[in-house]
Each structure stands twice: as structure tokens, then as C-alpha cells.
PDB file of C-alpha atoms in Angstrom:
ATOM      1  CA  THR A   1       0.022   0.042  -0.062  1.00  0.00           C
ATOM      2  CA  PRO A   2       1.608   3.347  -1.051  1.00  0.00           C
ATOM      3  CA  GLY A   3       2.212   5.924   1.716  1.00  0.00           C
ATOM      4  CA  ALA A   4       0.320   9.164   1.718  1.00  0.00           C
ATOM      5  CA  ASP A   5       3.316  10.925  -0.056  1.00  0.00           C
ATOM      6  CA  LEU A   6       3.706   8.053  -2.539  1.00  0.00           C
ATOM      7  CA  GLY A   7       7.344   8.002  -1.522  1.00  0.00           C
ATOM      8  CA  SER A   8       7.038   5.105   0.863  1.00  0.00           C
ATOM      9  CA  THR A   9       5.541   1.576   1.137  1.00  0.00           C
ATOM     10  CA  ARG A  10       3.911  -0.203   3.831  1.00  0.00           C
ATOM     11  CA  PHE A  11       3.518  -3.915   3.594  1.00  0.00           C
ATOM     12  CA  ALA A  12       0.366  -5.579   5.202  1.00  0.00           C
ATOM     13  CA  VAL A  13      -0.959  -9.186   5.367  1.00  0.00           C
ATOM     14  CA  LEU A  14      -4.662  -9.383   4.519  1.00  0.00           C
ATOM     15  CA  ASP A  15      -6.971 -12.292   5.329  1.00  0.00           C
ATOM     16  CA  GLU A  16      -9.566 -13.652   2.820  1.00  0.00           C
ATOM     17  CA  GLU A  17     -11.993 -10.784   3.730  1.00  0.00           C
ATOM     18  CA  LEU A  18      -8.968  -8.222   3.016  1.00  0.00           C
ATOM     19  CA  GLU A  19      -8.802  -7.413   6.621  1.00  0.00           C
ATOM     20  CA  GLU A  20      -5.397  -6.697   7.726  1.00  0.00           C
ATOM     21  CA  ILE A  21      -3.849  -9.118  10.122  1.00  0.00           C
ATOM     22  CA  TYR A  22      -0.364  -8.102  10.185  1.00  0.00           C
ATOM     23  CA  SER A  23       1.664  -5.124   9.165  1.00  0.00           C
ATOM     24  CA  LEU A  24       5.404  -4.520   8.453  1.00  0.00           C
ATOM     25  CA  SER A  25       6.848  -1.203   9.233  1.00  0.00           C
ATOM     26  CA  GLU A  26       8.078   1.068   6.440  1.00  0.00           C
ATOM     27  CA  SER A  27      11.602  -0.071   7.374  1.00  0.00           C
ATOM     28  CA  PHE A  28      11.165  -3.443   5.845  1.00  0.00           C
ATOM     29  CA  GLU A  29      11.596  -4.432   2.175  1.00  0.00           C
ATOM     30  CA  ILE A  30       9.938  -7.390   0.871  1.00  0.00           C
ATOM     31  CA  GLY A  31      10.941  -9.753  -1.969  1.00  0.00           C
ATOM     32  CA  ALA A  32       7.705 -11.381  -3.407  1.00  0.00           C
ATOM     33  CA  ALA A  33       9.812 -13.559  -5.475  1.00  0.00           C
ATOM     34  CA  LYS A  34      11.406 -15.134  -2.428  1.00  0.00           C
ATOM     35  CA  MET A  35       8.763 -17.007  -0.798  1.00  0.00           C
ATOM     36  CA  PRO A  36      10.201 -20.493   0.598  1.00  0.00           C
ATOM     37  CA  ASP A  37       6.781 -21.599   1.280  1.00  0.00           C
ATOM     38  CA  LYS A  38       3.195 -20.348   0.885  1.00  0.00           C
ATOM     39  CA  ASP A  39       3.177 -18.942   4.320  1.00  0.00           C
ATOM     40  CA  THR A  40       6.545 -17.590   4.389  1.00  0.00           C
ATOM     41  CA  VAL A  41       8.312 -14.499   2.781  1.00  0.00           C
ATOM     42  CA  TYR A  42      11.762 -13.349   2.952  1.00  0.00           C
ATOM     43  CA  VAL A  43      12.176  -9.843   4.210  1.00  0.00           C
ATOM     44  CA  THR A  44      15.039  -7.377   5.056  1.00  0.00           C
ATOM     45  CA  SER A  45      15.361  -4.176   7.360  1.00  0.00           C
ATOM     46  CA  GLY A  46      18.723  -2.597   6.942  1.00  0.00           C
ATOM     47  CA  ALA A  47      21.367  -4.980   7.586  1.00  0.00           C
ATOM     48  CA  SER A  48      19.006  -7.529   9.120  1.00  0.00           C
ATOM     49  CA  SER A  49      16.989 -10.274   7.255  1.00  0.00           C
ATOM     50  CA  TYR A  50      14.124 -12.634   8.391  1.00  0.00           C
ATOM     51  CA  LEU A  51      11.791 -15.149   7.248  1.00  0.00           C
ATOM     52  CA  LEU A  52       8.114 -13.800   8.015  1.00  0.00           C
ATOM     53  CA  ASN A  53       5.308 -16.203   8.543  1.00  0.00           C
ATOM     54  CA  ILE A  54       2.555 -14.298   6.952  1.00  0.00           C
ATOM     55  CA  LYS A  55      -0.128 -16.224   9.151  1.00  0.00           C
ATOM     56  CA  THR A  56       1.231 -15.456  12.553  1.00  0.00           C
ATOM     57  CA  GLY A  57       3.527 -12.455  11.885  1.00  0.00           C
ATOM     58  CA  ARG A  58       6.487 -14.128  13.410  1.00  0.00           C
ATOM     59  CA  LEU A  59       9.738 -12.948  12.307  1.00  0.00           C
ATOM     60  CA  THR A  60      12.590 -15.709  12.440  1.00  0.00           C
ATOM     61  CA  PRO A  61      16.170 -14.269  11.886  1.00  0.00           C
ATOM     62  CA  ALA A  62      17.585 -15.716   8.557  1.00  0.00           C
ATOM     63  CA  THR A  63      20.191 -15.133   5.892  1.00  0.00           C
ATOM     64  CA  LEU A  64      19.554 -15.970   2.243  1.00  0.00           C
ATOM     65  CA  ASP A  65      22.582 -17.673   0.471  1.00  0.00           C
ATOM     66  CA  GLU A  66      22.593 -18.173  -3.079  1.00  0.00           C
ATOM     67  CA  SER A  67      26.201 -19.258  -3.583  1.00  0.00           C
ATOM     68  CA  LYS A  68      25.400 -22.648  -4.653  1.00  0.00           C
ATOM     69  CA  GLY A  69      22.900 -21.654  -7.247  1.00  0.00           C
ATOM     70  CA  VAL A  70      19.807 -22.494  -5.059  1.00  0.00           C
ATOM     71  CA  ASP A  71      18.089 -20.475  -2.301  1.00  0.00           C
ATOM     72  CA  ALA A  72      19.163 -21.658   1.106  1.00  0.00           C
ATOM     73  CA  TYR A  73      18.389 -19.858   4.279  1.00  0.00           C
ATOM     74  CA  LYS A  74      20.709 -19.746   7.068  1.00  0.00           C
ATOM     75  CA  ILE A  75      18.625 -20.102  10.330  1.00  0.00           C
ATOM     76  CA  GLY A  76      20.767 -20.265  13.536  1.00  0.00           C
ATOM     77  CA  LYS A  77      23.332 -22.941  12.894  1.00  0.00           C
ATOM     78  CA  GLU A  78      21.760 -24.801   9.872  1.00  0.00           C
ATOM     79  CA  TYR A  79      20.974 -24.151   6.310  1.00  0.00           C
ATOM     80  CA  VAL A  80      17.376 -24.777   5.259  1.00  0.00           C
ATOM     81  CA  LEU A  81      16.410 -25.629   1.616  1.00  0.00           C
ATOM     82  CA  TYR A  82      12.863 -25.596   0.347  1.00  0.00           C
ATOM     83  CA  GLY A  83      11.323 -27.571  -2.537  1.00  0.00           C
ATOM     84  CA  GLY A  84       7.695 -27.818  -3.484  1.00  0.00           C
ATOM     85  CA  ARG A  85       6.954 -25.207  -0.845  1.00  0.00           C
ATOM     86  CA  GLU A  86       8.229 -27.531   2.012  1.00  0.00           C
ATOM     87  CA  VAL A  87      11.559 -28.059   3.835  1.00  0.00           C
ATOM     88  CA  THR A  88      13.404 -30.636   1.923  1.00  0.00           C
ATOM     89  CA  LEU A  89      16.754 -30.323   3.491  1.00  0.00           C
ATOM     90  CA  ARG A  90      18.558 -29.133   6.564  1.00  0.00           C
ATOM     91  CA  VAL A  91      22.402 -28.953   6.555  1.00  0.00           C
ATOM     92  CA  PRO A  92      24.344 -28.091   9.663  1.00  0.00           C
ATOM     93  CA  GLU A  93      26.644 -25.119   9.472  1.00  0.00           C
ATOM     94  CA  GLU A  94      29.847 -26.948   9.571  1.00  0.00           C
ATOM     95  CA  GLU A  95      29.000 -29.161   6.481  1.00  0.00           C
ATOM     96  CA  TRP A  96      27.640 -26.447   4.297  1.00  0.00           C
ATOM     97  CA  GLU A  97      31.098 -25.825   2.675  1.00  0.00           C
ATOM     98  CA  PHE A  98      31.317 -29.489   1.797  1.00  0.00           C
ATOM     99  CA  CYS A  99      27.969 -29.403  -0.065  1.00  0.00           C
ATOM    100  CA  HIS A 100      27.230 -28.536  -3.648  1.00  0.00           C
ATOM    101  CA  VAL A 101      24.243 -28.729  -5.979  1.00  0.00           C
ATOM    102  CA  VAL A 102      24.140 -31.075  -8.954  1.00  0.00           C
ATOM    103  CA  PHE A 103      21.862 -29.714 -11.570  1.00  0.00           C
ATOM    104  CA  GLY A 104      19.673 -31.837 -13.743  1.00  0.00           C
ATOM    105  CA  THR A 105      17.048 -30.936 -16.358  1.00  0.00           C
ATOM    106  CA  PHE A 106      14.094 -31.452 -14.188  1.00  0.00           C
ATOM    107  CA  ARG A 107      15.257 -31.496 -10.630  1.00  0.00           C
ATOM    108  CA  ASN A 108      18.391 -30.660  -8.676  1.00  0.00           C
ATOM    109  CA  TYR A 109      20.211 -32.615  -6.094  1.00  0.00           C
ATOM    110  CA  MET A 110      22.548 -31.758  -3.118  1.00  0.00           C
ATOM    111  CA  PHE A 111      25.540 -33.725  -2.526  1.00  0.00           C
ATOM    112  CA  ASN A 112      27.088 -33.651   0.914  1.00  0.00           C
ATOM    113  CA  LYS A 113      30.579 -34.881   0.897  1.00  0.00           C
ATOM    114  CA  VAL A 114      30.800 -35.186   4.697  1.00  0.00           C
ATOM    115  CA  THR A 115      27.876 -37.646   5.024  1.00  0.00           C
ATOM    116  CA  ASN A 116      28.139 -38.957   1.583  1.00  0.00           C
ATOM    117  CA  THR A 117      24.431 -38.376   0.964  1.00  0.00           C
ATOM    118  CA  LEU A 118      22.719 -37.323  -2.237  1.00  0.00           C
ATOM    119  CA  THR A 119      19.299 -35.435  -1.619  1.00  0.00           C
ATOM    120  CA  ASP A 120      16.726 -34.671  -4.233  1.00  0.00           C
ATOM    121  CA  LEU A 121      15.825 -31.068  -3.659  1.00  0.00           C
ATOM    122  CA  MET A 122      12.417 -31.390  -5.016  1.00  0.00           C
ATOM    123  CA  ASN A 123      11.120 -34.082  -2.523  1.00  0.00           C
ATOM    124  CA  GLY A 124      13.796 -34.301   0.033  1.00  0.00           C
ATOM    125  CA  GLU A 125      14.560 -37.996  -0.613  1.00  0.00           C
ATOM    126  CA  SER A 126      18.075 -38.957   0.214  1.00  0.00           C
ATOM    127  CA  VAL A 127      20.271 -41.832  -0.466  1.00  0.00           C
ATOM    128  CA  THR A 128      23.602 -42.870   1.118  1.00  0.00           C
ATOM    129  CA  LEU A 129      26.452 -43.396  -1.454  1.00  0.00           C
ATOM    130  CA  ASP A 130      29.265 -45.975  -1.474  1.00  0.00           C
ATOM    131  CA  ARG A 131      32.282 -44.650   0.454  1.00  0.00           C
ATOM    132  CA  GLU A 132      34.178 -44.998  -2.739  1.00  0.00           C
ATOM    133  CA  ILE A 133      32.307 -42.290  -4.187  1.00  0.00           C
ATOM    134  CA  VAL A 134      33.714 -38.718  -3.509  1.00  0.00           C
ATOM    135  CA  ASP A 135      31.760 -36.661  -5.819  1.00  0.00           C
ATOM    136  CA  ILE A 136      28.626 -36.500  -8.180  1.00  0.00           C
ATOM    137  CA  VAL A 137      29.324 -34.676 -11.291  1.00  0.00           C
ATOM    138  CA  ASP A 138      26.065 -35.058 -13.277  1.00  0.00           C
ATOM    139  CA  ALA A 139      22.533 -36.357 -12.547  1.00  0.00           C
ATOM    140  CA  GLU A 140      19.465 -36.840 -14.632  1.00  0.00           C
ATOM    141  CA  GLU A 141      15.998 -38.091 -13.097  1.00  0.00           C
ATOM    142  CA  GLY A 142      17.709 -40.576 -10.481  1.00  0.00           C
ATOM    143  CA  MET A 143      20.720 -41.610 -12.707  1.00  0.00           C
ATOM    144  CA  PHE A 144      23.971 -40.192 -11.368  1.00  0.00           C
ATOM    145  CA  VAL A 145      27.571 -40.056 -12.564  1.00  0.00           C
ATOM    146  CA  ALA A 146      29.890 -40.743  -9.517  1.00  0.00           C
ATOM    147  CA  GLU A 147      33.616 -39.879  -9.256  1.00  0.00           C
ATOM    148  CA  ASN A 148      36.297 -41.789  -7.105  1.00  0.00           C
ATOM    149  CA  TYR A 149      39.356 -40.742  -5.552  1.00  0.00           C
ATOM    150  CA  ASP A 150      41.373 -41.107  -8.568  1.00  0.00           C
ATOM    151  CA  GLY A 151      39.070 -39.022 -10.575  1.00  0.00           C
ATOM    152  CA  MET A 152      37.580 -41.695 -12.617  1.00  0.00           C
ATOM    153  CA  LEU A 153      33.903 -41.692 -13.303  1.00  0.00           C
ATOM    154  CA  ALA A 154      31.148 -44.588 -13.285  1.00  0.00           C
ATOM    155  CA  ALA A 155      27.466 -44.834 -13.485  1.00  0.00           C
ATOM    156  CA  CYS A 156      25.467 -44.932 -10.343  1.00  0.00           C
ATOM    157  CA  ALA A 157      21.806 -45.937  -9.681  1.00  0.00           C
ATOM    158  CA  LYS A 158      19.342 -43.988  -7.632  1.00  0.00           C
ATOM    159  CA  ASN A 159      19.737 -46.225  -4.815  1.00  0.00           C
ATOM    160  CA  GLY A 160      23.457 -45.410  -4.627  1.00  0.00           C
ATOM    161  CA  LYS A 161      24.568 -48.592  -6.177  1.00  0.00           C
ATOM    162  CA  VAL A 162      27.546 -48.227  -8.715  1.00  0.00           C
ATOM    163  CA  LEU A 163      26.710 -49.911 -11.912  1.00  0.00           C
ATOM    164  CA  THR A 164      29.961 -49.779 -13.777  1.00  0.00           C
ATOM    165  CA  ASP A 165      33.585 -49.667 -13.260  1.00  0.00           C
ATOM    166  CA  PHE A 166      35.378 -46.331 -12.501  1.00  0.00           C
ATOM    167  CA  ARG A 167      37.083 -46.257 -15.692  1.00  0.00           C
ATOM    168  CA  PHE A 168      35.533 -43.300 -17.478  1.00  0.00           C
ATOM    169  CA  ASP A 169      37.229 -40.016 -18.419  1.00  0.00           C
ATOM    170  CA  ASP A 170      33.672 -38.406 -19.190  1.00  0.00           C
ATOM    171  CA  MET A 171      30.412 -39.641 -18.727  1.00  0.00           C
ATOM    172  CA  ARG A 172      26.777 -38.177 -18.896  1.00  0.00           C
ATOM    173  CA  ALA A 173      23.597 -39.218 -17.274  1.00  0.00           C
ATOM    174  CA  TYR A 174      20.464 -39.484 -19.067  1.00  0.00           C
ATOM    175  CA  SER A 175      17.043 -40.486 -17.811  1.00  0.00           C
ATOM    176  CA  ASP A 176      17.205 -43.938 -19.298  1.00  0.00           C
ATOM    177  CA  GLY A 177      21.077 -44.500 -19.157  1.00  0.00           C
ATOM    178  CA  PHE A 178      24.534 -43.302 -19.513  1.00  0.00           C
ATOM    179  CA  VAL A 179      27.113 -42.616 -22.171  1.00  0.00           C
ATOM    180  CA  GLY A 180      30.684 -42.865 -21.257  1.00  0.00           C
ATOM    181  CA  TYR A 181      34.011 -42.048 -22.855  1.00  0.00           C
ATOM    182  CA  CYS A 182      37.304 -43.922 -22.379  1.00  0.00           C
ATOM    183  CA  GLY A 183      40.360 -44.016 -24.360  1.00  0.00           C
ATOM    184  CA  GLY A 184      38.706 -42.899 -27.472  1.00  0.00           C
ATOM    185  CA  VAL A 185      35.911 -45.241 -27.250  1.00  0.00           C
ATOM    186  CA  CYS A 186      32.163 -44.228 -26.652  1.00  0.00           C
ATOM    187  CA  GLU A 187      29.935 -46.558 -24.827  1.00  0.00           C
ATOM    188  CA  LEU A 188      26.217 -46.593 -24.209  1.00  0.00           C
ATOM    189  CA  TYR A 189      24.696 -48.068 -20.988  1.00  0.00           C
ATOM    190  CA  GLY A 190      21.268 -48.892 -19.954  1.00  0.00           C
ATOM    191  CA  MET A 191      19.730 -47.978 -16.484  1.00  0.00           C
ATOM    192  CA  ASP A 192      20.945 -51.243 -14.960  1.00  0.00           C
ATOM    193  CA  GLY A 193      24.588 -50.723 -16.006  1.00  0.00           C
ATOM    194  CA  ASN A 194      24.272 -53.185 -19.027  1.00  0.00           C
ATOM    195  CA  LEU A 195      26.326 -52.224 -22.011  1.00  0.00           C
ATOM    196  CA  ILE A 196      24.076 -51.516 -25.000  1.00  0.00           C
ATOM    197  CA  LEU A 197      26.527 -50.208 -27.786  1.00  0.00           C
ATOM    198  CA  ARG A 198      30.213 -49.569 -27.979  1.00  0.00           C
ATOM    199  CA  SER A 199      31.778 -47.603 -30.769  1.00  0.00           C
ATOM    200  CA  ASP A 200      34.837 -45.213 -31.594  1.00  0.00           C
ATOM    201  CA  LYS A 201      34.464 -41.592 -31.124  1.00  0.00           C
TER     202      LYS A 201
END
């Protein structure tokens, strides 16, 4: 709602009858695009930032972290990520620097090197990976490309099972299998890790 002088803005939460149930002072700025869930809005006031519950008016101190390509809110000593308007992942502060997002076509995954877990950021489902895996470098609808300590790649299923040997220099995951390159040879694998086709580059 514009202020009387049209130079300031006041933000209010209204109910279904358009009755005001909560109001923010003029010192707050609101980011409409930053709504972690249907009841929460990310707001700032000067150097401080909060998550505002628009039903209760409760302000929770929070800091938005976009360094990994997704919105993560630091609340207390943990980072909270939302997917599908619900909390899908909580990462302790001490583990955050060891996490990274693997981007897929339709969904993204967070790989935590400390716990060796891979979490679907859309639904929060996690899988614990084999300790031989030190990184996930590609993902597509539950199919993953895993890397070992020697920097070699292998195909990995959505249950965390490694499907091929760690011998590929390059590999890409698809929704129905994998394509791997090794020593000038291209190989196509199915979802179960079965070799379908081998050919020179």
C-alpha cells in the first residue's frame, strides 16, 4: 500500500476478507519472488533479514545464501532448503562448505561430502552413497555419474549402487541410461548398467 506521499511503502498481510492481520513497518523491504513456502516471505530491514510467517506475523532471523545456485536460508546454525513449498533439506553449518548442487534437467540434487548423501531437492528423498564415491558430477532423474578418489567416473543408480567400473574419463547421465567415454571409445549403458553399444568416437 503506497504511503500518503507516494514515496514510501507499507506492507500488510490481509485475510480472505481483505482485513489486515499483520503489518510491516516502513523499514522493511519484501521480496515477493522469495517465498520459501506458501506462508513464508523473505524480508529485510537494513542489514538484518528475516523469514516472515504471514499467518502468525512471526519474524525468524535468517540470511539468504545463493552461493550454490539455489536459495538456502541460514537459520541459527543450519542451512534450510525448500522444494515444492516445503523444507526438503537441513544442513548443519559446519557441513555447508562441503556441499554442492548437481543440476539436472527437471530437478536438482545436493551432494554432501561429509555424510556422503545425495538429496533430491524437490522431494527431500536422500540416499547414502558408497564410500568409494567422493563426488557426483552429473544427474538426471535418478541416474548419477559418480567420481572416485582417482578422478575416474562410473554410472550410479538412484539407490546409490555403482553400476559400472570407475574407468571413464567423461560420462553423462540421461533419464534412461549413460554415455561414457574412455580411451577414444564411446559406450552406451542402460539403467541397470548393462552395455548396449560400444563404438569409436
